[in-house]
Short mmCIF file of C-alpha atoms and ligand atoms in Angstrom, two decimals:
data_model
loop_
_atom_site.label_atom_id
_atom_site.label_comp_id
_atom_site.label_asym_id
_atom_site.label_seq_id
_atom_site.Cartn_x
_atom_site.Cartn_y
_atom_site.Cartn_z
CA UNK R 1 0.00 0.00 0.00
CA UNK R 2 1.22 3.74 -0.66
CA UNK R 3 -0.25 6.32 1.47
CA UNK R 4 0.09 9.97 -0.17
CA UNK R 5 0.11 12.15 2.19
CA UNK R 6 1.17 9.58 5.26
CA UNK R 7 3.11 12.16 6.89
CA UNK R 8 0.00 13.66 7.90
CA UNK R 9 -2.40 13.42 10.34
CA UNK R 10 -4.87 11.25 8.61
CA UNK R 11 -1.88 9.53 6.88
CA UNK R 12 0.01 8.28 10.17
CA UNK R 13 -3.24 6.71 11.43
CA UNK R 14 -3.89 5.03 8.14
CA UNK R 15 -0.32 3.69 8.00
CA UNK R 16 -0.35 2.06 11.69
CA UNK R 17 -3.43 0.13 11.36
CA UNK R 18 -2.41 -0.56 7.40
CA UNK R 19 1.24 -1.83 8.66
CA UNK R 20 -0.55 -3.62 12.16
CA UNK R 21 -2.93 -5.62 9.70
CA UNK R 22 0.25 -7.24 7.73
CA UNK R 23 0.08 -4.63 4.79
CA UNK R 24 3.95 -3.73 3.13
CA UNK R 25 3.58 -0.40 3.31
CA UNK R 26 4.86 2.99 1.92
CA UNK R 27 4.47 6.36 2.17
CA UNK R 28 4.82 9.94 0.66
CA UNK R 29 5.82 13.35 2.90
CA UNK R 30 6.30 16.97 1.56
CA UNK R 31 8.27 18.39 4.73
CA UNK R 32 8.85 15.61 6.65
CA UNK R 33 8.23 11.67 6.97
CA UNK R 34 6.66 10.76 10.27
CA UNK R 35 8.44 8.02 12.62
CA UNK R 36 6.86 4.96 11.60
CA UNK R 37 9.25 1.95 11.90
CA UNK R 38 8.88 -0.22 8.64
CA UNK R 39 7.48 2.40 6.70
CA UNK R 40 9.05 2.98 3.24
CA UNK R 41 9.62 6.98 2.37
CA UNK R 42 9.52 8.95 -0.73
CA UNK R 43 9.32 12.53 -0.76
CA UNK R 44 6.96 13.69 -3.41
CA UNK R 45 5.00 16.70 -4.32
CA UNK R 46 1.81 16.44 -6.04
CA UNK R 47 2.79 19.61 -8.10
CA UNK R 48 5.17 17.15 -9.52
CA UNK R 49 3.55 14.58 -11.76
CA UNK R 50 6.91 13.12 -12.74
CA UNK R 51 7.80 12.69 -9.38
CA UNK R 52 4.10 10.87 -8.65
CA UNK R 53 4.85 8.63 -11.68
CA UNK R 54 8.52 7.66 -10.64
CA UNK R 55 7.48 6.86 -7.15
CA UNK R 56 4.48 4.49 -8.17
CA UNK R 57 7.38 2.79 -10.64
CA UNK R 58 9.13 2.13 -7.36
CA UNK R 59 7.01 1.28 -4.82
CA UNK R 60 4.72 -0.74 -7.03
CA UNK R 61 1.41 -0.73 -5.20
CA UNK R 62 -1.39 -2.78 -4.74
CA UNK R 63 -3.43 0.29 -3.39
CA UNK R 64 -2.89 4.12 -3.29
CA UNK R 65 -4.53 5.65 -0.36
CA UNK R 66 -5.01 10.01 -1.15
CA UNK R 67 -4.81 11.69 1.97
CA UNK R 68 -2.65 14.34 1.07
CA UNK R 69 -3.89 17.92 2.26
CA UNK R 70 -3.30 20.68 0.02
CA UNK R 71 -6.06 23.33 1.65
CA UNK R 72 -7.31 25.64 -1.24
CA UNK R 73 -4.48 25.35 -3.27
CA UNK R 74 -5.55 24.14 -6.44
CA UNK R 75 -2.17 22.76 -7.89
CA UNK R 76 -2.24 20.49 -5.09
CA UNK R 77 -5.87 19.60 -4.26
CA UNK R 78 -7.29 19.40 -7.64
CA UNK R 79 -4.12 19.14 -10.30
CA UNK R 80 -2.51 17.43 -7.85
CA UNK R 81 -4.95 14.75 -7.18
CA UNK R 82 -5.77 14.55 -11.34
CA UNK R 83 -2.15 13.67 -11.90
CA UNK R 84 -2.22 11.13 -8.74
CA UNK R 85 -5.27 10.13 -10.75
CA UNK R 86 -3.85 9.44 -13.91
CA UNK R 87 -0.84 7.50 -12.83
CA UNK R 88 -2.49 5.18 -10.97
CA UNK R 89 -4.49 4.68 -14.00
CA UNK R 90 -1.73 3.52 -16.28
CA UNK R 91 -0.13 1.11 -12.82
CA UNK R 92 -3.46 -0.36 -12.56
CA UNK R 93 -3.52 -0.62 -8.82
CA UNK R 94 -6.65 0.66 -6.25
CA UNK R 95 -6.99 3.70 -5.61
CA UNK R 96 -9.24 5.34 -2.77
CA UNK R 97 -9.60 8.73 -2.32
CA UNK R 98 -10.18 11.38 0.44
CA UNK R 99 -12.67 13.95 0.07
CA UNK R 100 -14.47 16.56 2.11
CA UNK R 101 -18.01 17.96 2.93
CA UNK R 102 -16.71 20.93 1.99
CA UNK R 103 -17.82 19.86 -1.70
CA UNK R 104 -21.17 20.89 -0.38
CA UNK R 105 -22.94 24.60 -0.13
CA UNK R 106 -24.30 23.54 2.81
CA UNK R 107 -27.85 24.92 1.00
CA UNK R 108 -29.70 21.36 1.33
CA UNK R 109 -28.13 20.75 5.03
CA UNK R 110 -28.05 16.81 4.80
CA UNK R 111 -26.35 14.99 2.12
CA UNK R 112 -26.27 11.50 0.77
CA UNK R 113 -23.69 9.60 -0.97
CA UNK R 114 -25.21 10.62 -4.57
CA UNK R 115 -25.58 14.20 -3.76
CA UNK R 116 -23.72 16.29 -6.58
CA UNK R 117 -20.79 18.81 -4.69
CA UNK R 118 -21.94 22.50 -5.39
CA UNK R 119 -19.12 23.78 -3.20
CA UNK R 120 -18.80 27.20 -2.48
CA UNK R 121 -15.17 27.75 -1.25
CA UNK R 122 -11.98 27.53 -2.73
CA UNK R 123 -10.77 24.46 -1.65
CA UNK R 124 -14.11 22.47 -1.83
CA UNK R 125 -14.13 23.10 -5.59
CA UNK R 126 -10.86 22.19 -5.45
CA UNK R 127 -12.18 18.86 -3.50
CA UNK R 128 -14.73 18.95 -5.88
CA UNK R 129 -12.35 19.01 -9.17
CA UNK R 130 -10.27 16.00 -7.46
CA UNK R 131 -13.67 13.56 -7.21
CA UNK R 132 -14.37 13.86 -11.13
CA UNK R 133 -11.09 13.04 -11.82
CA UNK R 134 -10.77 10.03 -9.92
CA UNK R 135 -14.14 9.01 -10.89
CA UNK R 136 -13.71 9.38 -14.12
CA UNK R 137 -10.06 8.74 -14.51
CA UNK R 138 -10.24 5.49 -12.06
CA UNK R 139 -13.96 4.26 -12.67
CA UNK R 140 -13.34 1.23 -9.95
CA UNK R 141 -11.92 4.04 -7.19
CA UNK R 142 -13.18 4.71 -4.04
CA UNK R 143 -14.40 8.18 -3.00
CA UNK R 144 -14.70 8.74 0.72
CA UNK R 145 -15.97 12.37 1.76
CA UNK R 146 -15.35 13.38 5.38
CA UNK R 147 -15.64 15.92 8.18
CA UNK R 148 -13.98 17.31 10.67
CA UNK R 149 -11.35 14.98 11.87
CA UNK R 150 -10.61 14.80 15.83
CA UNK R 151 -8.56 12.53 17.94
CA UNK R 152 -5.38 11.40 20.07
CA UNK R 153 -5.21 15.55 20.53
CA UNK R 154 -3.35 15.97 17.08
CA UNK R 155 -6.05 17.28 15.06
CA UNK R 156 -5.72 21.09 14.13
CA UNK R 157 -9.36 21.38 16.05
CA UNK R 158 -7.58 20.14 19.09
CA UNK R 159 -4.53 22.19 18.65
CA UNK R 160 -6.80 25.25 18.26
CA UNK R 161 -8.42 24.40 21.39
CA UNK R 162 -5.37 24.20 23.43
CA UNK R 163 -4.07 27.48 21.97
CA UNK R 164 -7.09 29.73 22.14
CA UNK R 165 -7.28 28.91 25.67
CA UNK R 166 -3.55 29.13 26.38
CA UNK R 167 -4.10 32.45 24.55
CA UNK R 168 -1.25 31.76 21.87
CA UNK R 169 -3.84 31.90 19.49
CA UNK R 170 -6.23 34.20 18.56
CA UNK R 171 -9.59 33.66 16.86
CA UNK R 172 -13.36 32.31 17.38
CA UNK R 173 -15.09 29.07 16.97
CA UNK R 174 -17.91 29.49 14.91
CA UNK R 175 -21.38 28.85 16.44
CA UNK R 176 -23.30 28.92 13.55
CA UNK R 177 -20.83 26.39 11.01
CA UNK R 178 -22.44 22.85 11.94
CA UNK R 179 -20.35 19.42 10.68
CA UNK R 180 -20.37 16.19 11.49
CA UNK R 181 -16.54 15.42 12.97
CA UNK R 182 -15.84 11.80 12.92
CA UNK R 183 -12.12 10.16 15.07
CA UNK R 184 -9.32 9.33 13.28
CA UNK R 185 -9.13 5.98 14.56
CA UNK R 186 -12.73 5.25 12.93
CA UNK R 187 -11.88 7.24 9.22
CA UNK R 188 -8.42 5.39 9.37
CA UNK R 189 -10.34 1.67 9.90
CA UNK R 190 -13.53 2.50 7.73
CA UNK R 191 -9.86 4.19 4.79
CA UNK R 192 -8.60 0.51 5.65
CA UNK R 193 -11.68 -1.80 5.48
CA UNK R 194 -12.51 0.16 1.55
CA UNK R 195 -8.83 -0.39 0.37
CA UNK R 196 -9.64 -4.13 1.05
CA UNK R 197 -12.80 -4.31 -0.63
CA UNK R 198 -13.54 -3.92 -4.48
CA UNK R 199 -16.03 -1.20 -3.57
CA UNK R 200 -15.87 2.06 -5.65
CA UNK R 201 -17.90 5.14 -6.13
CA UNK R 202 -18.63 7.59 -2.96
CA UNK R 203 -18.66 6.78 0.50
CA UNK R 204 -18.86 9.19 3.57
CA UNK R 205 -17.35 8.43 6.84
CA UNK R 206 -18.73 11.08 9.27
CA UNK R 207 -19.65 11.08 12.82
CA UNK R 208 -23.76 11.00 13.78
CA UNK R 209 -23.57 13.89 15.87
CA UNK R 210 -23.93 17.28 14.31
CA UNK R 211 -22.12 19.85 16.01
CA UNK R 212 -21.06 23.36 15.60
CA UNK R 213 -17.50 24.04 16.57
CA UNK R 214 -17.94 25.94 19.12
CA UNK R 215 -19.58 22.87 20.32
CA UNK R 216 -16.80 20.46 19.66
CA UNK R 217 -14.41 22.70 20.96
CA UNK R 218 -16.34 22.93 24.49
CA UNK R 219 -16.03 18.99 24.37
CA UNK R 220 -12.37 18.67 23.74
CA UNK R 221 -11.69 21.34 26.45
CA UNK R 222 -14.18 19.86 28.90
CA UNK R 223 -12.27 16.34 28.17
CA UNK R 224 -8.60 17.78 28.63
CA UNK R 225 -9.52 19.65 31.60
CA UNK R 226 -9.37 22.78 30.24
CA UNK R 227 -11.42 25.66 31.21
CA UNK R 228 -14.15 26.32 28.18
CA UNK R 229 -15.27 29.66 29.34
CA UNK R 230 -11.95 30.84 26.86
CA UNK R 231 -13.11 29.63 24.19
CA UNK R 232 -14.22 32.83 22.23
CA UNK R 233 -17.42 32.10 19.97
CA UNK R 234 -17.77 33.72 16.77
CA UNK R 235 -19.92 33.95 13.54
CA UNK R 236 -18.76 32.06 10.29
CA UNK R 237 -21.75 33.81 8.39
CA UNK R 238 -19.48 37.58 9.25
CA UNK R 239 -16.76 35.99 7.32
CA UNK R 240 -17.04 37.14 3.57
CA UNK R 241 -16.85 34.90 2.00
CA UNK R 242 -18.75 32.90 4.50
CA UNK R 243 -18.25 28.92 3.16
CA UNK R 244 -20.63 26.42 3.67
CA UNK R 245 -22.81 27.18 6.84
CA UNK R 246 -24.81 24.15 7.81
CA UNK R 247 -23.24 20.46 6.13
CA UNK R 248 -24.03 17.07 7.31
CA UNK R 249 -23.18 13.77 5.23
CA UNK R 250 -25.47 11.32 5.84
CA UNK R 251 -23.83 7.85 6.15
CA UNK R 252 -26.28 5.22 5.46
CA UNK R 253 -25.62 4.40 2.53
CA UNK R 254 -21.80 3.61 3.56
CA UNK R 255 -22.88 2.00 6.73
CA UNK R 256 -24.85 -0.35 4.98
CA UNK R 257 -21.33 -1.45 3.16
CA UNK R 258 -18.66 -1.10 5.74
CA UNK R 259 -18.32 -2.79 9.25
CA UNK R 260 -16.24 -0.25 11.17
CA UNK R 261 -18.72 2.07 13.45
CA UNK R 262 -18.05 5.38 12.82
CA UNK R 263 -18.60 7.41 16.39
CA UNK R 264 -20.15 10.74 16.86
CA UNK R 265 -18.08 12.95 19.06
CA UNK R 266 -20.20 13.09 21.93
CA UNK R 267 -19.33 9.08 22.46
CA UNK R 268 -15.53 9.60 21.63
CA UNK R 269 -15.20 12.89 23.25
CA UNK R 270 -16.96 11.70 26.88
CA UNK R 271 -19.69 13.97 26.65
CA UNK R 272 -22.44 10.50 26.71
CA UNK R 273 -20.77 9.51 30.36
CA UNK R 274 -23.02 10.07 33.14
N1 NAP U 1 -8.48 17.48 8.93
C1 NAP U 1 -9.79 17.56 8.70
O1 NAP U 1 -10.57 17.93 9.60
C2 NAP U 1 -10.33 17.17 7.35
C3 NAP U 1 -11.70 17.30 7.10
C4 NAP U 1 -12.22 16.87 5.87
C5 NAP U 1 -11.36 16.34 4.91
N2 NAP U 1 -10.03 16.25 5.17
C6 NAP U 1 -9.17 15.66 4.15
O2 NAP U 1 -8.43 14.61 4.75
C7 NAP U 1 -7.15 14.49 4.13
C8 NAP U 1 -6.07 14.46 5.20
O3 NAP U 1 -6.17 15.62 6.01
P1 NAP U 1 -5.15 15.85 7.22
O4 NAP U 1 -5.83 16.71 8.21
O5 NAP U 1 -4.54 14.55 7.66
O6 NAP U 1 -4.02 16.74 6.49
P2 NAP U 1 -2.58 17.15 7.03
O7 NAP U 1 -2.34 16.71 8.43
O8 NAP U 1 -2.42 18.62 6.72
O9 NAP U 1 -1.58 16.32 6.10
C9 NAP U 1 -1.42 16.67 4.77
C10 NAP U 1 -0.47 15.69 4.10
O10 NAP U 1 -0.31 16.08 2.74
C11 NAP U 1 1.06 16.31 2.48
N3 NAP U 1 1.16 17.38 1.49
C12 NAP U 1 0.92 18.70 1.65
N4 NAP U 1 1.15 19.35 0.49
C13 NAP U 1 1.53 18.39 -0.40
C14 NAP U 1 1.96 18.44 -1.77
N5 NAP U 1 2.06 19.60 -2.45
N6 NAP U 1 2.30 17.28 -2.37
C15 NAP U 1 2.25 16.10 -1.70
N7 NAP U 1 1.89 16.00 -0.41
C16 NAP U 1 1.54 17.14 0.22
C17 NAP U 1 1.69 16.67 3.82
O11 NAP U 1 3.07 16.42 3.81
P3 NAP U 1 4.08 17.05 4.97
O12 NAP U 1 3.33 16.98 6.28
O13 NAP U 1 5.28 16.16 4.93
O14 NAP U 1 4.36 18.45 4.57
C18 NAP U 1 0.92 15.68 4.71
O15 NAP U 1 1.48 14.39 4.58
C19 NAP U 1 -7.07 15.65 3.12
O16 NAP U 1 -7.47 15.17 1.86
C20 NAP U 1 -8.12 16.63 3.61
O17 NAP U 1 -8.64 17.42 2.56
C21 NAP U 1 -9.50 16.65 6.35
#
C-alpha cells in the first residue's frame, strides 16, 4: 500500500493500522516523513507529476490511499490529485480517495452519498475538481468524503483548542458552522476496510452527531480539563466569503457497506458519560 500524504495526520493513522494488519507499506511526505518503523519513504509533491509517476514505478502498489492535504491550493488539491489520478491509472492498482463535505454549499443541510458537490469555497471546488477526476479517470476508485477529523489531541481542532485557551492563538469558533466530525481511529479503519474491498464510487465516513465548533471545541476542552469559558465564539456567516454554513453527510448508505462504526463525538469525546 502507498499512502500519499502519510506524513499527515490522517496519513500516520492510516499507516499504523495498514502496517498492524500485515500490509507492506509505503508512504509519501512533503516536509517531513513521520516516525513509523517499517514504513518505506519517498518525498513527493503532487505539483510534480513526474515525481508521482517515478514513485508508483518504485514502490509498485497494490493500493494508493489520497490523503494528502493541500487546503485551497488548487495545484495540489485538484491538479494534484488529477495527476495522482492518472498515474495510478496507467499502474493499474486501487486507488481510494479522500474527500471533504466541503464539496457541499451547505444549501440542502443533509447529504447522501449521490448528492452532486456545489461547493462554495476555494478548496471544496478544489475537493470537488479532485472527485471527477478520480471518478472518471479510475472508474473502480473509491471516494470517501469526510468531516472534521478529531482525535489522540493531534487534530488542528484540538490544537486550536489548546491554543485559544492558552491564549497563543487568537480567533473564534464558529457557532453557527455545523459538521459532522468523525475520530481518526474510525476514518483510518472504515480508509482501511474500503482499500480491502472492491467497492468504488462515494462513500462518507462522518460522525452522527452534528455539532457546531464551538460545540466540539467545548467537548475537547471539557475532556482535557481545560477551562471552556476561553473559548471565544464567533460567527462564520461575518466571514465574507462565508463557506458552507450548515453540512451534514449522511452515512447510510456507507454503513450499509462497511463494518467499522463510525462514532459521533459526543461518544468519543466523553460527553455521553453520566
Ligand atoms: N483534517 C480535517 O478535519 C479534514 C476534514 C475533511 C477532509 N479532510 C481531508 O483529509 C485528508 C487528510 O487531512 P489531514 O488533516 O490529515 O491533512 P494534514 O495533516 O495537513 O496532512 C497533509 C499531508 O499532505 C502532504 N502534502 C501537503 N502538500 C503536499 C503536496 N504539495 N504534495 C504532496 N503532499 C503534500 C503533507 O506532507 P508534509 O506533512 O510532509 O508536509 C501531509 O502528509 C485531506 O485530503 C483533507 O482534505 C481533512
Amino acid at each position: 500500500m502507498l499512502v500519499v500524504g502519510g506524513s499527515g495526520f490522517l496519513g500516520r493513522e492510516v499507516l499504523r493500522r495498514a502496517v498492524a494488519a500485515g500490509w507492506d507499506a509505503a508512504a509519501t511526505y512533503l516536509t517531513r516523513p513521520a516516525d513509523l518503523p517499517s514504513v518505506t519513504w519517498y518525498r513527493a509533491d503532487l505539483r510534480d507529476p513526474g515525481r508521482v509517476a517515478q514513485v508508483l514505478d518504485r514502490a509498485r502498489p497494490a493500493a494508493v490511499i489520497n490523503a494528502a492535504g493541500g487546503h485551497a491550493d488548487w495545484a495540489v488539491t485538484a491538479d494534484g490529485a488529477v495527476q495522482l489520478a492518472l498515474a495510478v491509472a496507467r499502474a493499474g492498482c486501487r486507488l481510494v480517495h479522500v474527500s471533504s463535505d466541503a464539496v457541499f454549499s451547505g444549501a440542502a443541510v443533509h447529504y447522501r452519498e449521490d448528492a452532486l458537490p456545489d461547493p462554495v469555497s476555494r478548496y471544496g471546488a478544489a475537493k470537488a475538481a479532485a472527485e471527477t477526476a478520480v471518478r472518471v479517470g479510475v472508474p473502480g476508485a473509491a471516494v470517501v468524503r469526510t468531516s472534521l477529523i478529531v482525535g489522540h489531541g493531534r487534530s488542528a481542532h484540538e490544537r486550536a483548542v489548546h491554543a485559544l485557551v492558552a491564549g497563543t492563538r487568537t480567533g473564534v469558533l464558529f457557532t453557527d458552522d455545523v459538521r459532522c466530525p468523525v475520530h481518526v481511529d474510525d476514518l483510518a479503519s472504515v480508509l482501511l476496510e474500503i482499500t480491502e474491498s472492491d467497492g468504488s464510487g462515494v462513500f462518507h465516513a462522518a460522525g452522527p452527531d452534528p455539532m457546531n465548533r464551538h460545540e466540539l471545541g467545548v467537548l475537547i476542552a471539557r475532556r482535557d480539563g481545560l477551562d471552556p469559558a476561553r473559548l471565544p465564539p464567533g460567527l462564520r456567516s461575518d466571514v465574507d466569503p462565508p463557506g458552507g454554513l450548515d453540512i451534514r453527510l449522511v452515512t447510510d448508505a456507507t454503513r450499509a457497506r462497511v463494518r467499522t462504526r463510525l462514532r459521533g463525538a459526543r461518544e468519543f469525546l466523553g460527553a455521553d458519560a453520566p
